[in-house]
Amino acid sequence: MNLPQRMPASRLLVVISAVLLAMTAVAISSTVVALDALGDTRARSVDKIEPAARRSQTLNRSLIDQETGVRGFALTGQDDFLKPYLDGQAAQAEAARNVRDLVGDVNGRVSRIEDLARQWRSEYADPTVAAIKQSGPAAGVAGDIERGKVVFDQLRAETAALQSDIGALSRQARADLDGAAKVVLWLVIGMGVLLVAVIGGLSLLLHRLLIAPLANLADHTRQVASGDFEHEIDADGPRETVMLGEDVNQMRRRIVQELETLAEAKSELQRSNSELEQFAYVASHDLQEPLRKVASFCQLLQRRYGGQLDERADQYIEFAVDGAKRMQVLINDLLAFSRVGRMSREQTVIDLNELVGHVVSSFSERIEETGARLEIAELPSVRGEASLLSAVFQNLISNALKFKGAEAPVISLDVERDGELWKFTVRDNGIGIEPEYADRIFVIFQRLHPKDAYPGTGIGLAMCRKIVEFHGGTIRLKTDVDSGTSFEFTLPVVAELAAKVEEVHV
């Protein structure tokens, strides 16, 4: 695999992010520019042109007020009619200035209106007012009135033309506003379409460049995980995915090597087990026979010559007989321990009430001798080998009777269900076991007391652990008791029996 030529996923994501950010920046900038243009157009229409139209109307009214005031004064000669004429001049000046400030001198019409207004006042209005003030209402000259009418008609025409020009500006502003709004709308639509296209394209790109290679790598990895360790993983995609595939390949190769080593170890273990079986056969046959012969002849010596030799000779003979008997017991226990799980029989459903009853019966003399009291709860049925499970209860009850305290032994056997397991507790009021020995007591041949104080081979609890674990449970010494000894072990619940009990309860 040429890893350096493949683009890392991090760089690929940086490139995609940069392109996406650039496109987003362009779209946002274009939209901002369009919105700015839309705002300018709207401001020109609302804040400039529309007020200018209203001011042009004010300008027109101010001219009409002047003309009306001059005509009324000419007819009546009353000074009250001059107020509209004078106020109209001020309103005209202000309106013309406002129009010029808002939209400028549109086609020069504001200037022409001001010129015509001055001409009308200088040629007609002011002379007429002066003449009437001097000679009375009859002082008006028909020729001056006609000439004033002509000039004022021109003034009216310019004012109408100004309003028409401002109306044209208003229509153009509305058209520009509509155009800017359409641009903004299309930009927003374009941004939406672009966003959808970018998201879709990015999804397809990520699926092709990242997700699909990872899914392919996952398929290959699952095939290896299912047990096909010879399957070569060919990963594709970014550099990280390819490197991950290569790492999985390296792990697969190590697993293959470990499996080869494990196969060799298994072969060696099978050979060792075969040798152990041969040793067990020899121990059970070849060693037992001479041991029985030694024990028999030592017992004959003890019966025939006991008391005839000195005291030391009798002691030696007793030592020999005791050693031979203990050796026989030790060999038999060791053979029984080695057979657990190796020479197994068919497991059946066992009624523990009946099995424990037989075990207790076998200790009847010892129970009567020690005055022991046994408190045994109602026990369930379990699946297993009766002889092996019997050995568990036999060892635990035997230890409770053996390691008794000053008071008469009280032995209790309780059971409770814990999920898919039965939890058994065997408790006594004996001498107890220190917590630091909780693990040591389950090791074969480990004794906490000398053999002359408490007889035994030190195999019993090791045998219990092996049998319980063979049946799928665990055993331990409970260290949270105040006195005595408490062992706790578990055995699996028989599924079909549990189902029947649930049906009965329902």
Short mmCIF file of C-alpha atoms in Angstrom, two decimals:
data_model
loop_
_atom_site.label_atom_id
_atom_site.label_comp_id
_atom_site.label_asym_id
_atom_site.label_seq_id
_atom_site.Cartn_x
_atom_site.Cartn_y
_atom_site.Cartn_z
CA MET A 1 0.00 0.00 0.00
CA ASN A 2 1.32 3.38 -1.00
CA LEU A 3 0.12 5.32 2.05
CA PRO A 4 1.90 8.66 1.34
CA GLN A 5 -0.10 9.10 -1.91
CA ARG A 6 -3.43 8.95 -0.09
CA MET A 7 -4.96 12.15 1.25
CA PRO A 8 -5.55 12.08 5.00
CA ALA A 9 -9.16 12.42 6.10
CA SER A 10 -8.27 15.51 8.13
CA ARG A 11 -6.89 17.30 5.06
CA LEU A 12 -9.90 16.19 3.02
CA LEU A 13 -12.25 17.64 5.61
CA VAL A 14 -10.22 20.88 5.65
CA VAL A 15 -10.52 21.19 1.85
CA ILE A 16 -14.26 20.48 1.92
CA SER A 17 -14.76 22.94 4.76
CA ALA A 18 -12.73 25.63 2.92
CA VAL A 19 -14.77 25.21 -0.26
CA LEU A 20 -18.00 25.28 1.71
CA LEU A 21 -16.94 28.39 3.62
CA ALA A 22 -15.86 30.15 0.40
CA MET A 23 -19.18 29.39 -1.30
CA THR A 24 -21.06 30.50 1.78
CA ALA A 25 -19.03 33.72 1.97
CA VAL A 26 -19.75 34.54 -1.69
CA ALA A 27 -23.45 33.85 -1.27
CA ILE A 28 -23.69 35.89 1.91
CA SER A 29 -21.71 38.78 0.37
CA SER A 30 -23.94 38.84 -2.68
CA THR A 31 -27.03 38.82 -0.51
CA VAL A 32 -25.66 41.62 1.66
CA VAL A 33 -24.90 43.74 -1.42
CA ALA A 34 -28.38 43.09 -2.82
CA LEU A 35 -30.01 43.91 0.50
CA ASP A 36 -27.96 47.10 0.70
CA ALA A 37 -29.11 48.10 -2.80
CA LEU A 38 -32.67 47.24 -1.84
CA GLY A 39 -32.36 49.43 1.26
CA ASP A 40 -30.93 52.34 -0.75
CA THR A 41 -33.70 52.10 -3.34
CA ARG A 42 -36.35 51.94 -0.65
CA ALA A 43 -34.81 54.90 1.20
CA ARG A 44 -34.72 56.97 -2.02
CA SER A 45 -38.35 56.14 -2.75
CA VAL A 46 -39.68 56.64 0.78
CA ASP A 47 -37.39 59.31 2.13
CA LYS A 48 -36.72 61.38 -1.03
CA ILE A 49 -39.15 61.01 -3.90
CA GLU A 50 -42.43 60.72 -2.00
CA PRO A 51 -41.69 63.78 0.21
CA ALA A 52 -40.57 65.67 -2.96
CA ALA A 53 -43.96 64.89 -4.58
CA ARG A 54 -45.73 66.31 -1.53
CA ARG A 55 -43.50 69.40 -1.58
CA SER A 56 -44.24 69.94 -5.31
CA GLN A 57 -47.92 69.98 -4.44
CA THR A 58 -47.18 72.49 -1.68
CA LEU A 59 -45.26 74.57 -4.24
CA ASN A 60 -48.27 74.52 -6.57
CA ARG A 61 -50.62 75.55 -3.76
CA SER A 62 -48.30 78.40 -2.74
CA LEU A 63 -48.43 79.80 -6.32
CA ILE A 64 -52.22 79.48 -6.43
CA ASP A 65 -52.47 81.24 -3.05
CA GLN A 66 -50.41 84.14 -4.46
CA GLU A 67 -52.58 84.41 -7.55
CA THR A 68 -55.78 84.20 -5.50
CA GLY A 69 -54.56 86.81 -3.04
CA VAL A 70 -53.65 89.27 -5.84
CA ARG A 71 -57.01 88.73 -7.56
CA GLY A 72 -58.97 89.30 -4.32
CA PHE A 73 -56.99 92.42 -3.51
CA ALA A 74 -57.53 93.73 -7.04
CA LEU A 75 -61.29 93.29 -6.68
CA THR A 76 -61.72 94.62 -3.11
CA GLY A 77 -58.66 96.67 -2.33
CA GLN A 78 -58.68 95.15 1.18
CA ASP A 79 -55.27 94.41 2.72
CA ASP A 80 -56.52 91.12 4.21
CA PHE A 81 -56.34 89.60 0.72
CA LEU A 82 -52.62 90.34 0.56
CA LYS A 83 -51.83 87.86 3.40
CA PRO A 84 -52.21 84.74 1.15
CA TYR A 85 -50.03 86.51 -1.43
CA LEU A 86 -47.27 87.23 1.07
CA ASP A 87 -47.55 83.83 2.86
CA GLY A 88 -47.55 82.09 -0.54
CA GLN A 89 -44.20 83.64 -1.41
CA ALA A 90 -42.62 82.27 1.78
CA ALA A 91 -44.24 78.86 1.24
CA GLN A 92 -43.06 78.88 -2.39
CA ALA A 93 -39.45 79.56 -1.39
CA GLU A 94 -39.47 76.83 1.27
CA ALA A 95 -41.19 74.27 -1.00
CA ALA A 96 -38.76 74.98 -3.87
CA ARG A 97 -35.80 74.59 -1.50
CA ASN A 98 -37.18 71.31 -0.11
CA VAL A 99 -37.77 69.86 -3.58
CA ARG A 100 -34.25 70.83 -4.63
CA ASP A 101 -32.78 69.27 -1.45
CA LEU A 102 -34.74 66.04 -1.90
CA VAL A 103 -34.49 65.28 -5.62
CA GLY A 104 -32.48 68.19 -7.03
CA ASP A 105 -33.50 70.58 -9.79
CA VAL A 106 -35.47 68.00 -11.82
CA ASN A 107 -34.91 68.87 -15.50
CA GLY A 108 -34.33 72.53 -14.41
CA ARG A 109 -38.02 72.92 -13.67
CA VAL A 110 -37.63 74.24 -10.12
CA SER A 111 -35.40 77.04 -11.41
CA ARG A 112 -37.83 77.87 -14.24
CA ILE A 113 -40.73 77.91 -11.78
CA GLU A 114 -38.82 80.31 -9.55
CA ASP A 115 -37.92 82.50 -12.56
CA LEU A 116 -41.53 82.54 -13.87
CA ALA A 117 -42.84 83.27 -10.36
CA ARG A 118 -40.49 86.24 -10.03
CA GLN A 119 -41.46 87.37 -13.56
CA TRP A 120 -45.19 87.10 -12.74
CA ARG A 121 -44.77 89.08 -9.53
CA SER A 122 -42.52 91.75 -11.11
CA GLU A 123 -44.59 92.20 -14.28
CA TYR A 124 -48.07 91.78 -12.86
CA ALA A 125 -48.59 91.11 -9.17
CA ASP A 126 -46.40 93.80 -7.61
CA PRO A 127 -47.43 96.61 -10.07
CA THR A 128 -51.09 95.67 -9.64
CA VAL A 129 -50.84 95.75 -5.84
CA ALA A 130 -49.02 99.12 -5.95
CA ALA A 131 -51.55 100.65 -8.36
CA ILE A 132 -54.53 99.50 -6.32
CA LYS A 133 -52.99 100.79 -3.13
CA GLN A 134 -52.51 104.16 -4.85
CA SER A 135 -55.70 104.51 -6.92
CA GLY A 136 -58.17 101.95 -5.59
CA PRO A 137 -59.67 98.72 -7.02
CA ALA A 138 -60.42 100.29 -10.37
CA ALA A 139 -56.76 100.95 -11.05
CA GLY A 140 -56.16 97.54 -12.67
CA VAL A 141 -55.24 97.59 -16.36
CA ALA A 142 -56.73 94.95 -18.65
CA GLY A 143 -53.47 94.52 -20.54
CA ASP A 144 -51.51 93.84 -17.34
CA ILE A 145 -54.11 91.27 -16.22
CA GLU A 146 -53.89 89.48 -19.56
CA ARG A 147 -50.10 89.45 -19.52
CA GLY A 148 -50.12 88.19 -15.88
CA LYS A 149 -52.52 85.39 -16.88
CA VAL A 150 -50.20 84.29 -19.67
CA VAL A 151 -47.19 84.15 -17.36
CA PHE A 152 -49.17 82.35 -14.64
CA ASP A 153 -50.43 79.80 -17.15
CA GLN A 154 -46.79 79.08 -18.03
CA LEU A 155 -46.12 78.77 -14.32
CA ARG A 156 -48.98 76.29 -13.97
CA ALA A 157 -47.61 74.27 -16.87
CA GLU A 158 -44.12 74.09 -15.32
CA THR A 159 -45.57 73.07 -11.96
CA ALA A 160 -47.60 70.29 -13.60
CA ALA A 161 -44.51 69.23 -15.53
CA LEU A 162 -42.50 69.15 -12.26
CA GLN A 163 -45.12 66.93 -10.63
CA SER A 164 -45.12 64.70 -13.71
CA ASP A 165 -41.31 64.42 -13.59
CA ILE A 166 -41.37 63.59 -9.89
CA GLY A 167 -44.09 60.99 -10.61
CA ALA A 168 -41.77 59.47 -13.22
CA LEU A 169 -39.01 59.37 -10.63
CA SER A 170 -41.42 57.66 -8.22
CA ARG A 171 -42.38 55.04 -10.81
CA GLN A 172 -38.72 54.43 -11.62
CA ALA A 173 -37.92 54.09 -7.91
CA ARG A 174 -40.72 51.56 -7.49
CA ALA A 175 -39.41 49.64 -10.50
CA ASP A 176 -35.90 49.73 -9.04
CA LEU A 177 -37.31 48.59 -5.69
CA ASP A 178 -39.15 45.69 -7.32
CA GLY A 179 -35.99 44.76 -9.22
CA ALA A 180 -33.86 44.83 -6.08
CA ALA A 181 -36.46 42.76 -4.21
CA LYS A 182 -36.45 40.18 -7.03
CA VAL A 183 -32.66 40.05 -6.93
CA VAL A 184 -32.76 39.44 -3.18
CA LEU A 185 -35.46 36.78 -3.64
CA TRP A 186 -33.49 34.97 -6.32
CA LEU A 187 -30.34 35.20 -4.24
CA VAL A 188 -32.16 33.64 -1.26
CA ILE A 189 -33.59 30.92 -3.49
CA GLY A 190 -30.16 30.41 -5.00
CA MET A 191 -28.60 30.16 -1.56
CA GLY A 192 -31.20 27.57 -0.55
CA VAL A 193 -30.63 25.54 -3.72
CA LEU A 194 -26.87 25.90 -3.26
CA LEU A 195 -27.12 24.82 0.36
CA VAL A 196 -29.17 21.74 -0.58
CA ALA A 197 -26.76 20.94 -3.41
CA VAL A 198 -23.72 21.41 -1.19
CA ILE A 199 -25.20 19.28 1.62
CA GLY A 200 -26.18 16.57 -0.87
CA GLY A 201 -22.82 16.67 -2.61
CA LEU A 202 -20.97 16.72 0.68
CA SER A 203 -23.01 13.74 1.91
CA LEU A 204 -22.25 11.78 -1.25
CA LEU A 205 -18.59 12.76 -1.07
CA LEU A 206 -18.29 11.80 2.59
CA HIS A 207 -20.10 8.54 1.91
CA ARG A 208 -17.78 7.70 -0.95
CA LEU A 209 -14.55 8.85 0.67
CA LEU A 210 -15.18 8.01 4.33
CA ILE A 211 -18.31 6.00 5.12
CA ALA A 212 -18.05 3.47 2.29
CA PRO A 213 -14.35 2.65 3.02
CA LEU A 214 -15.14 2.37 6.74
CA ALA A 215 -18.11 0.07 6.03
CA ASN A 216 -15.91 -2.04 3.77
CA LEU A 217 -13.24 -2.19 6.47
CA ALA A 218 -15.90 -3.14 9.03
CA ASP A 219 -17.09 -6.01 6.79
CA HIS A 220 -13.54 -7.31 6.44
CA THR A 221 -12.95 -6.93 10.18
CA ARG A 222 -16.16 -8.81 11.03
CA GLN A 223 -15.09 -11.61 8.73
CA VAL A 224 -11.79 -11.83 10.58
CA ALA A 225 -13.56 -11.58 13.94
CA SER A 226 -15.83 -14.48 12.96
CA GLY A 227 -12.76 -16.73 12.87
CA ASP A 228 -11.43 -16.37 9.33
CA PHE A 229 -7.98 -15.25 10.42
CA GLU A 230 -6.48 -16.04 7.02
CA HIS A 231 -8.64 -13.37 5.36
CA GLU A 232 -6.48 -10.51 4.10
CA ILE A 233 -7.92 -7.03 4.69
CA ASP A 234 -7.68 -4.68 1.71
CA ALA A 235 -8.75 -1.25 2.95
CA ASP A 236 -9.38 1.75 0.69
CA GLY A 237 -10.15 5.41 1.28
CA PRO A 238 -8.31 8.06 3.31
CA ARG A 239 -4.92 7.38 4.81
CA GLU A 240 -6.35 6.84 8.31
CA THR A 241 -8.71 4.13 7.06
CA VAL A 242 -5.92 2.39 5.15
CA MET A 243 -3.63 2.58 8.18
CA LEU A 244 -6.40 1.19 10.39
CA GLY A 245 -6.84 -1.70 7.94
CA GLU A 246 -3.11 -2.35 8.05
CA ASP A 247 -3.21 -2.31 11.87
CA VAL A 248 -6.03 -4.86 11.81
CA ASN A 249 -3.95 -6.95 9.39
CA GLN A 250 -1.01 -6.80 11.78
CA MET A 251 -3.27 -7.84 14.64
CA ARG A 252 -4.67 -10.67 12.50
CA ARG A 253 -1.18 -11.91 11.70
CA ARG A 254 -0.26 -11.86 15.39
CA ILE A 255 -3.43 -13.79 16.20
CA VAL A 256 -2.49 -16.38 13.56
CA GLN A 257 0.95 -16.68 15.12
CA GLU A 258 -0.57 -16.95 18.59
CA LEU A 259 -2.99 -19.61 17.36
CA GLU A 260 -0.12 -21.59 15.94
CA THR A 261 1.68 -21.28 19.26
CA LEU A 262 -1.53 -22.19 21.08
CA ALA A 263 -1.98 -25.24 18.85
CA GLU A 264 1.52 -26.37 19.74
CA ALA A 265 0.81 -25.74 23.43
CA LYS A 266 -2.46 -27.65 23.12
CA SER A 267 -0.64 -30.57 21.55
CA GLU A 268 1.91 -30.44 24.34
CA LEU A 269 -0.87 -30.24 26.94
CA GLN A 270 -2.63 -33.24 25.40
CA ARG A 271 0.62 -35.15 25.55
CA SER A 272 1.09 -34.08 29.18
CA ASN A 273 -2.49 -35.10 30.04
CA SER A 274 -1.88 -38.46 28.42
CA GLU A 275 1.20 -38.89 30.57
CA LEU A 276 -0.81 -37.86 33.65
CA GLU A 277 -3.46 -40.41 32.78
CA GLN A 278 -0.76 -43.02 32.49
CA PHE A 279 0.60 -41.90 35.85
CA ALA A 280 -2.86 -42.13 37.36
CA TYR A 281 -3.20 -45.65 36.00
CA VAL A 282 0.15 -46.59 37.45
CA ALA A 283 -0.73 -44.95 40.77
CA SER A 284 -4.08 -46.74 40.90
CA HIS A 285 -2.69 -50.15 40.02
CA ASP A 286 1.08 -50.51 40.24
CA LEU A 287 1.53 -48.37 43.38
CA GLN A 288 -1.53 -49.61 45.21
CA GLU A 289 -0.49 -53.26 45.16
CA PRO A 290 2.94 -52.92 46.84
CA LEU A 291 1.48 -50.34 49.23
CA ARG A 292 -1.24 -52.77 50.27
CA LYS A 293 1.39 -55.47 50.72
CA VAL A 294 3.53 -53.19 52.93
CA ALA A 295 0.50 -52.21 55.00
CA SER A 296 -0.64 -55.86 55.34
CA PHE A 297 2.75 -57.19 56.47
CA CYS A 298 3.19 -54.25 58.87
CA GLN A 299 -0.17 -55.12 60.39
CA LEU A 300 0.86 -58.81 60.62
CA LEU A 301 4.05 -57.77 62.41
CA GLN A 302 2.01 -55.65 64.78
CA ARG A 303 -0.43 -58.47 65.59
CA ARG A 304 2.16 -61.25 65.85
CA TYR A 305 5.03 -59.49 67.56
CA GLY A 306 3.22 -56.74 69.36
CA GLY A 307 4.40 -56.78 72.98
CA GLN A 308 7.20 -59.25 72.27
CA LEU A 309 9.69 -56.61 71.24
CA ASP A 310 10.70 -53.56 73.18
CA GLU A 311 8.53 -50.45 73.31
CA ARG A 312 10.49 -48.62 70.60
CA ALA A 313 10.04 -51.52 68.13
CA ASP A 314 6.28 -51.45 68.73
CA GLN A 315 6.33 -47.71 68.10
CA TYR A 316 8.23 -48.14 64.82
CA ILE A 317 5.77 -50.80 63.64
CA GLU A 318 2.85 -48.48 64.51
CA PHE A 319 4.47 -45.63 62.54
CA ALA A 320 4.90 -47.91 59.51
CA VAL A 321 1.28 -49.09 59.61
CA ASP A 322 -0.04 -45.52 60.04
CA GLY A 323 2.15 -44.21 57.21
CA ALA A 324 1.01 -46.97 54.85
CA LYS A 325 -2.67 -46.29 55.64
CA ARG A 326 -2.27 -42.55 55.18
CA MET A 327 -0.43 -43.13 51.89
CA GLN A 328 -3.35 -45.25 50.67
CA VAL A 329 -5.83 -42.53 51.62
CA LEU A 330 -3.68 -39.85 49.99
CA ILE A 331 -3.34 -41.80 46.74
CA ASN A 332 -7.08 -42.49 46.61
CA ASP A 333 -7.90 -38.82 47.24
CA LEU A 334 -5.38 -37.72 44.62
CA LEU A 335 -6.87 -40.12 42.08
CA ALA A 336 -10.38 -38.85 42.86
CA PHE A 337 -9.20 -35.25 42.44
CA SER A 338 -7.61 -36.03 39.06
CA ARG A 339 -10.76 -37.74 37.79
CA VAL A 340 -13.02 -34.68 38.32
CA GLY A 341 -13.98 -33.30 34.90
CA ARG A 342 -11.83 -35.88 33.11
CA MET A 343 -13.79 -39.05 33.65
CA SER A 344 -17.23 -37.44 33.75
CA ARG A 345 -20.52 -39.24 33.46
CA GLU A 346 -23.80 -38.08 32.04
CA GLN A 347 -25.27 -35.27 34.12
CA THR A 348 -28.81 -35.74 35.36
CA VAL A 349 -31.30 -33.74 37.41
CA ILE A 350 -30.58 -34.40 41.09
CA ASP A 351 -32.88 -33.80 44.05
CA LEU A 352 -30.52 -32.24 46.56
CA ASN A 353 -32.89 -32.96 49.45
CA GLU A 354 -32.43 -36.68 48.84
CA LEU A 355 -28.69 -36.38 48.15
CA VAL A 356 -27.97 -34.34 51.30
CA GLY A 357 -30.15 -36.73 53.30
CA HIS A 358 -27.87 -39.64 52.33
CA VAL A 359 -24.78 -37.56 53.20
CA VAL A 360 -26.18 -36.71 56.64
CA SER A 361 -27.05 -40.38 57.22
CA SER A 362 -23.43 -41.36 56.55
CA PHE A 363 -22.37 -39.05 59.42
CA SER A 364 -25.03 -40.30 61.86
CA GLU A 365 -22.53 -41.80 64.32
CA ARG A 366 -20.32 -38.71 64.27
CA ILE A 367 -23.36 -36.46 64.67
CA GLU A 368 -24.58 -38.47 67.64
CA GLU A 369 -21.11 -38.51 69.16
CA THR A 370 -20.65 -34.73 68.97
CA GLY A 371 -24.27 -33.83 69.70
CA ALA A 372 -24.39 -31.82 66.48
CA ARG A 373 -27.59 -30.13 65.25
CA LEU A 374 -28.19 -29.73 61.51
CA GLU A 375 -30.59 -27.12 60.16
CA ILE A 376 -31.21 -27.85 56.48
CA ALA A 377 -33.53 -25.72 54.36
CA GLU A 378 -35.70 -27.01 51.52
CA LEU A 379 -33.22 -27.59 48.68
CA PRO A 380 -33.83 -27.38 44.91
CA SER A 381 -33.01 -29.83 42.16
CA VAL A 382 -29.92 -29.20 40.04
CA ARG A 383 -28.22 -30.80 37.08
CA GLY A 384 -24.92 -32.58 37.65
CA GLU A 385 -23.17 -35.77 38.73
CA ALA A 386 -24.58 -37.10 41.97
CA SER A 387 -21.31 -38.62 43.19
CA LEU A 388 -19.40 -35.38 42.69
CA LEU A 389 -22.03 -33.10 44.27
CA SER A 390 -22.32 -35.56 47.14
CA ALA A 391 -18.58 -35.14 47.70
CA VAL A 392 -19.04 -31.35 48.01
CA PHE A 393 -21.67 -31.56 50.75
CA GLN A 394 -19.80 -34.44 52.40
CA ASN A 395 -16.54 -32.44 52.63
CA LEU A 396 -18.24 -29.28 53.93
CA ILE A 397 -20.31 -31.11 56.58
CA SER A 398 -17.32 -33.25 57.53
CA ASN A 399 -15.17 -30.14 58.07
CA ALA A 400 -17.91 -28.55 60.17
CA LEU A 401 -17.97 -31.66 62.39
CA LYS A 402 -14.19 -31.96 62.48
CA PHE A 403 -13.31 -28.36 63.30
CA LYS A 404 -15.90 -27.91 66.03
CA GLY A 405 -15.48 -25.52 68.93
CA ALA A 406 -16.16 -25.97 72.62
CA GLU A 407 -19.93 -26.09 72.11
CA ALA A 408 -21.87 -28.73 70.27
CA PRO A 409 -21.73 -28.16 66.49
CA VAL A 410 -24.60 -26.30 64.87
CA ILE A 411 -24.55 -26.67 61.09
CA SER A 412 -26.99 -24.82 58.83
CA LEU A 413 -27.51 -25.26 55.09
CA ASP A 414 -29.48 -22.46 53.39
CA VAL A 415 -30.21 -21.67 49.75
CA GLU A 416 -31.58 -18.69 47.81
CA ARG A 417 -31.98 -17.89 44.14
CA ASP A 418 -29.75 -15.23 42.62
CA GLY A 419 -30.84 -14.74 39.00
CA GLU A 420 -29.81 -17.83 37.04
CA LEU A 421 -27.90 -19.35 40.00
CA TRP A 422 -28.73 -21.08 43.26
CA LYS A 423 -26.63 -19.67 46.11
CA PHE A 424 -25.92 -22.23 48.87
CA THR A 425 -24.52 -21.29 52.29
CA VAL A 426 -23.03 -23.83 54.70
CA ARG A 427 -22.46 -22.24 58.13
CA ASP A 428 -21.16 -23.65 61.42
CA ASN A 429 -20.15 -22.44 64.90
CA GLY A 430 -16.70 -24.05 64.86
CA ILE A 431 -13.22 -22.64 65.33
CA GLY A 432 -13.43 -20.62 62.12
CA ILE A 433 -10.81 -19.64 59.53
CA GLU A 434 -8.84 -16.40 59.46
CA PRO A 435 -9.67 -14.18 56.43
CA GLU A 436 -6.04 -14.18 55.20
CA TYR A 437 -6.36 -17.91 54.49
CA ALA A 438 -9.52 -17.50 52.35
CA ASP A 439 -7.70 -18.43 49.11
CA ARG A 440 -5.06 -20.76 50.52
CA ILE A 441 -7.56 -23.29 51.87
CA PHE A 442 -8.71 -24.14 48.32
CA VAL A 443 -5.17 -25.09 47.18
CA ILE A 444 -4.44 -28.81 47.10
CA PHE A 445 -2.41 -30.20 50.02
CA GLN A 446 -2.63 -26.88 51.91
CA ARG A 447 -3.28 -27.51 55.61
CA LEU A 448 -3.82 -24.92 58.34
CA HIS A 449 -3.38 -27.41 61.22
CA PRO A 450 -0.94 -30.28 61.90
CA LYS A 451 -2.15 -33.75 60.95
CA ASP A 452 -1.91 -35.03 64.51
CA ALA A 453 -4.40 -32.31 65.65
CA TYR A 454 -6.92 -32.71 62.81
CA PRO A 455 -6.67 -35.68 60.43
CA GLY A 456 -6.97 -35.29 56.69
CA THR A 457 -5.00 -34.96 53.45
CA GLY A 458 -5.69 -31.27 52.62
CA ILE A 459 -7.49 -32.14 49.37
CA GLY A 460 -11.12 -31.79 50.46
CA LEU A 461 -11.71 -28.06 49.79
CA ALA A 462 -9.60 -28.17 46.61
CA MET A 463 -11.86 -31.03 45.50
CA CYS A 464 -14.95 -28.93 46.34
CA ARG A 465 -13.74 -26.00 44.24
CA LYS A 466 -12.93 -28.25 41.28
CA ILE A 467 -16.33 -29.97 41.43
CA VAL A 468 -18.32 -26.72 41.81
CA GLU A 469 -16.44 -25.03 38.95
CA PHE A 470 -16.92 -28.15 36.81
CA HIS A 471 -20.69 -27.71 37.34
CA GLY A 472 -20.56 -24.02 36.32
CA GLY A 473 -20.50 -22.40 39.77
CA THR A 474 -18.09 -20.78 42.21
CA ILE A 475 -17.20 -21.34 45.86
CA ARG A 476 -15.70 -18.99 48.42
CA LEU A 477 -15.14 -18.49 52.12
CA LYS A 478 -17.27 -15.69 53.56
CA THR A 479 -15.00 -13.43 55.58
CA ASP A 480 -17.68 -11.09 56.97
CA VAL A 481 -18.91 -13.47 59.71
CA ASP A 482 -18.31 -12.84 63.40
CA SER A 483 -17.64 -16.43 64.42
CA GLY A 484 -17.52 -19.91 62.99
CA THR A 485 -17.04 -20.73 59.32
CA SER A 486 -19.34 -19.92 56.41
CA PHE A 487 -18.86 -21.28 52.88
CA GLU A 488 -20.90 -20.00 49.94
CA PHE A 489 -21.10 -21.74 46.57
CA THR A 490 -23.36 -21.48 43.53
CA LEU A 491 -24.86 -23.91 41.03
CA PRO A 492 -26.83 -23.08 37.86
CA VAL A 493 -30.62 -23.15 37.92
CA VAL A 494 -32.16 -25.87 35.75
CA ALA A 495 -34.03 -23.88 33.09
CA GLU A 496 -36.84 -26.35 32.46
CA LEU A 497 -37.52 -26.79 36.18
CA ALA A 498 -37.59 -23.02 36.72
CA ALA A 499 -40.07 -22.66 33.84
CA LYS A 500 -42.38 -25.28 35.39
CA VAL A 501 -42.26 -23.54 38.78
CA GLU A 502 -43.16 -20.21 37.14
CA GLU A 503 -46.12 -21.85 35.34
CA VAL A 504 -47.36 -23.29 38.62
CA HIS A 505 -47.12 -19.89 40.32
CA VAL A 506 -49.01 -18.24 37.46
#
